[in-house]
XYZ file of C-alpha atoms in Angstrom:
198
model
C 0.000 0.000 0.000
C 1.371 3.458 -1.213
C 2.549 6.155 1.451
C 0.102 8.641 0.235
C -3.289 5.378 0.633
C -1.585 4.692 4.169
C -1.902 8.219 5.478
C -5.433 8.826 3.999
C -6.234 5.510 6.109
C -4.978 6.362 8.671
C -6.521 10.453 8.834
C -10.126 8.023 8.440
C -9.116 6.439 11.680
C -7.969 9.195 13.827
C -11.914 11.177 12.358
C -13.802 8.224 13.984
C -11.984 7.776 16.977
C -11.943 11.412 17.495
C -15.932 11.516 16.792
C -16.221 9.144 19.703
C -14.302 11.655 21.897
C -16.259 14.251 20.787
C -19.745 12.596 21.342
C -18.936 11.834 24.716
C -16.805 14.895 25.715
C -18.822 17.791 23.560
C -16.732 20.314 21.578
C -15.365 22.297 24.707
C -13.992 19.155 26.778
C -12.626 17.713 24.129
C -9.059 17.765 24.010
C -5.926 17.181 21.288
C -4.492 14.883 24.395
C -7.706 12.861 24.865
C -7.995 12.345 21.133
C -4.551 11.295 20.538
C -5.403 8.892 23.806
C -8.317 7.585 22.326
C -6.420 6.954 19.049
C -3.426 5.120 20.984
C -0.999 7.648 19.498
C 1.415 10.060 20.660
C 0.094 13.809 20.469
C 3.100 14.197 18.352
C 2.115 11.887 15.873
C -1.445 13.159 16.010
C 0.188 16.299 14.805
C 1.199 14.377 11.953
C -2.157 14.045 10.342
C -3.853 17.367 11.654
C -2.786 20.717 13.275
C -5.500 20.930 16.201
C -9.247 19.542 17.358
C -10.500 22.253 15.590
C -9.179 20.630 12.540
C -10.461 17.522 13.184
C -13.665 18.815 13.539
C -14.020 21.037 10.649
C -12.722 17.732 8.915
C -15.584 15.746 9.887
C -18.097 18.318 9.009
C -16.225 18.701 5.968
C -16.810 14.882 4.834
C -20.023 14.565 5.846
C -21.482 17.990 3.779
C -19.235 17.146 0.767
C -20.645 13.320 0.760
C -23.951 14.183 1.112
C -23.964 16.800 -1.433
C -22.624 14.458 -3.513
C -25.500 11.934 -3.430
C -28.141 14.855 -3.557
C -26.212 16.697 -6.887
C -26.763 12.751 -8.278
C -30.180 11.874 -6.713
C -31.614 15.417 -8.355
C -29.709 14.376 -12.348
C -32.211 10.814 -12.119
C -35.038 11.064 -14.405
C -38.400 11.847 -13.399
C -40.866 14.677 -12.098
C -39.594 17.392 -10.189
C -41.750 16.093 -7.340
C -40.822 12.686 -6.916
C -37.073 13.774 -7.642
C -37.774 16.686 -4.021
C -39.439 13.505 -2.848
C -36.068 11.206 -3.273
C -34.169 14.039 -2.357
C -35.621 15.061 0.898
C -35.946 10.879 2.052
C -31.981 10.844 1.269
C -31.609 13.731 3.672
C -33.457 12.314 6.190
C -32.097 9.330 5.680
C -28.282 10.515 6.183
C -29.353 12.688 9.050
C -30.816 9.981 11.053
C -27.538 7.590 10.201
C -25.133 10.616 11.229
C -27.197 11.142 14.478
C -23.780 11.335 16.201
C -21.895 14.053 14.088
C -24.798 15.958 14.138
C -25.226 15.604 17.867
C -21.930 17.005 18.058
C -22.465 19.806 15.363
C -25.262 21.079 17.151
C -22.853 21.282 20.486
C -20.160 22.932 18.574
C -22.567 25.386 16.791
C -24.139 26.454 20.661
C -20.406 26.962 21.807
C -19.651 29.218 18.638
C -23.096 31.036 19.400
C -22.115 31.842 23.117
C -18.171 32.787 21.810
C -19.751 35.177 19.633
C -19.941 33.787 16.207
C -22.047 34.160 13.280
C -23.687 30.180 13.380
C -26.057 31.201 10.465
C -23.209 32.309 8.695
C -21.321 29.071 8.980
C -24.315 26.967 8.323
C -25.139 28.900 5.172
C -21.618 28.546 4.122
C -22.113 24.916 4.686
C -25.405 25.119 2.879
C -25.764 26.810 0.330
C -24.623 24.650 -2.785
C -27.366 22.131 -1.353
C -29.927 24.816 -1.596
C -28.929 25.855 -5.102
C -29.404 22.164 -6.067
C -32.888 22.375 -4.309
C -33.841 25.437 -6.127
C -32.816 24.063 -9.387
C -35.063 21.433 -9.173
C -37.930 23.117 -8.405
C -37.151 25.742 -11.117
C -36.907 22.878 -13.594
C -40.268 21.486 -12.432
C -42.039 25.032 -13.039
C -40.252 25.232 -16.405
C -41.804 21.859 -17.561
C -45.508 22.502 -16.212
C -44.946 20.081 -12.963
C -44.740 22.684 -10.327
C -46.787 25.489 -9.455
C -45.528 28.594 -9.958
C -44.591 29.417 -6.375
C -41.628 31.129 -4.961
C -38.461 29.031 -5.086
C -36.861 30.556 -1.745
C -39.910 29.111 -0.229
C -39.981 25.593 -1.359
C -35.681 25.967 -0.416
C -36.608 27.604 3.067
C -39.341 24.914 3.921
C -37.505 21.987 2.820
C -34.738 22.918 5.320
C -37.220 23.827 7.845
C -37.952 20.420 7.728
C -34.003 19.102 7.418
C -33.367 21.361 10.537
C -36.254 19.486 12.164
C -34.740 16.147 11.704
C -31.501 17.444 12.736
C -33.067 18.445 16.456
C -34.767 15.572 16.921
C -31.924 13.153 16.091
C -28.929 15.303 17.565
C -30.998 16.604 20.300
C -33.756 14.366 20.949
C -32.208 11.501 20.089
C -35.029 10.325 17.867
C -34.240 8.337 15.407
C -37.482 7.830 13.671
C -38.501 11.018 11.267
C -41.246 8.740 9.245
C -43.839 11.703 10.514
C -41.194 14.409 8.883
C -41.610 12.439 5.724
C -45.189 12.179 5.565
C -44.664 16.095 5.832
C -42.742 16.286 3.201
C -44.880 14.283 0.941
C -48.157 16.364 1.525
C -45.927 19.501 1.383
C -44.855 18.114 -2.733
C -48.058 16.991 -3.324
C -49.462 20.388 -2.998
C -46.678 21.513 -5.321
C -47.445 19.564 -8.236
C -49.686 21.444 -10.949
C -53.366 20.306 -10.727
C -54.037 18.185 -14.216
């Protein structure tokens, strides 16, 4: 196995074992020692693979937004109405949000320790957002383009459909509900009531 394979390997390692730190610890108590502890490494090695917790973190986040955008930029390309394709789109969501119950439990942590320090959390989740919501909006502009969705405002359909990601992100990270069948069914009536009438 190449130098370049091992490292990458090991960087996947050090994320989970440092998610496990940070779901138990929270953001604040988590420390670069305790990490590198967790790991079974030296904080000097640690240092090898990433400069700080921080880091780490941001890493996570990093893979998790990237992968999921990902899947949603492919699930939107698939052939079909605009509505069914929202439809797909919003169960993957839920889907990945219920799976990554502990990231996200440790997101929303992280996010109330950057609100208290003073920072901009919308910001940072907009940031983190935004090429998702494009993707959204295209889809829905499509749909109105071909006849299969009302003519309605986009921002709307974009604002509600994370209204309803947001839910499913309390009730999994915070709740620690697992179960968002009821915030599909939601979603459903709320694309039903998109489509044009025939």
């Amino acid at each position: 196995m190449s130098i370049a394979v091992e490292h990458e390997k090991r960087r996947k390692e050090i994320l989970e074992s440092a998610l496990d730190v940070f779901v138990e610890e929270g953001y604040s108590d988590t420390t670069f020692q305790k990490i590198a502890d967790r790991c079974g490494i030296t904080r000097t090695i640690l240092y090898l693979y990433f400069k700080n917790k921080r880091e780490i973190f941001m890493f996570s986040i990093k893979r998790f937004t990237e992968k999921l955008e990902a899947e949603i930029r492919e699930a939107a390309l698939a052939p079909g109405p605009a509505c069914d394709t929202l439809e797909r789109l919003s169960e993957l969501v839920l889907g990945r949000c219920a799976e990554q119950a502990r990231l996200l439990s440790v997101i929303v942590g992280y996010l109330e320790h950057s609100r208290k320090s003073g920072s901009d959390v919308g910001d940072k989740v907009r940031r983190r957002t935004i090429r998702m919501r494009h993707i959204i909006s295209g889809v829905v502009i499509a749909g109105q383009k071909r006849g299969e969705i009302r003519k309605v405002p986009v921002g709307a359909v974009s604002d509600f459909f994370y209204g309803l990601v947001e839910a499913a992100i309390f009730r999994v990270a915070v709740l620690g509900l697992a179960d968002t069948a009821d915030l599909s069914a939601a979603m459903r009536l709320f694309f039903e009531g998109l489509r044009t009438q025939p």
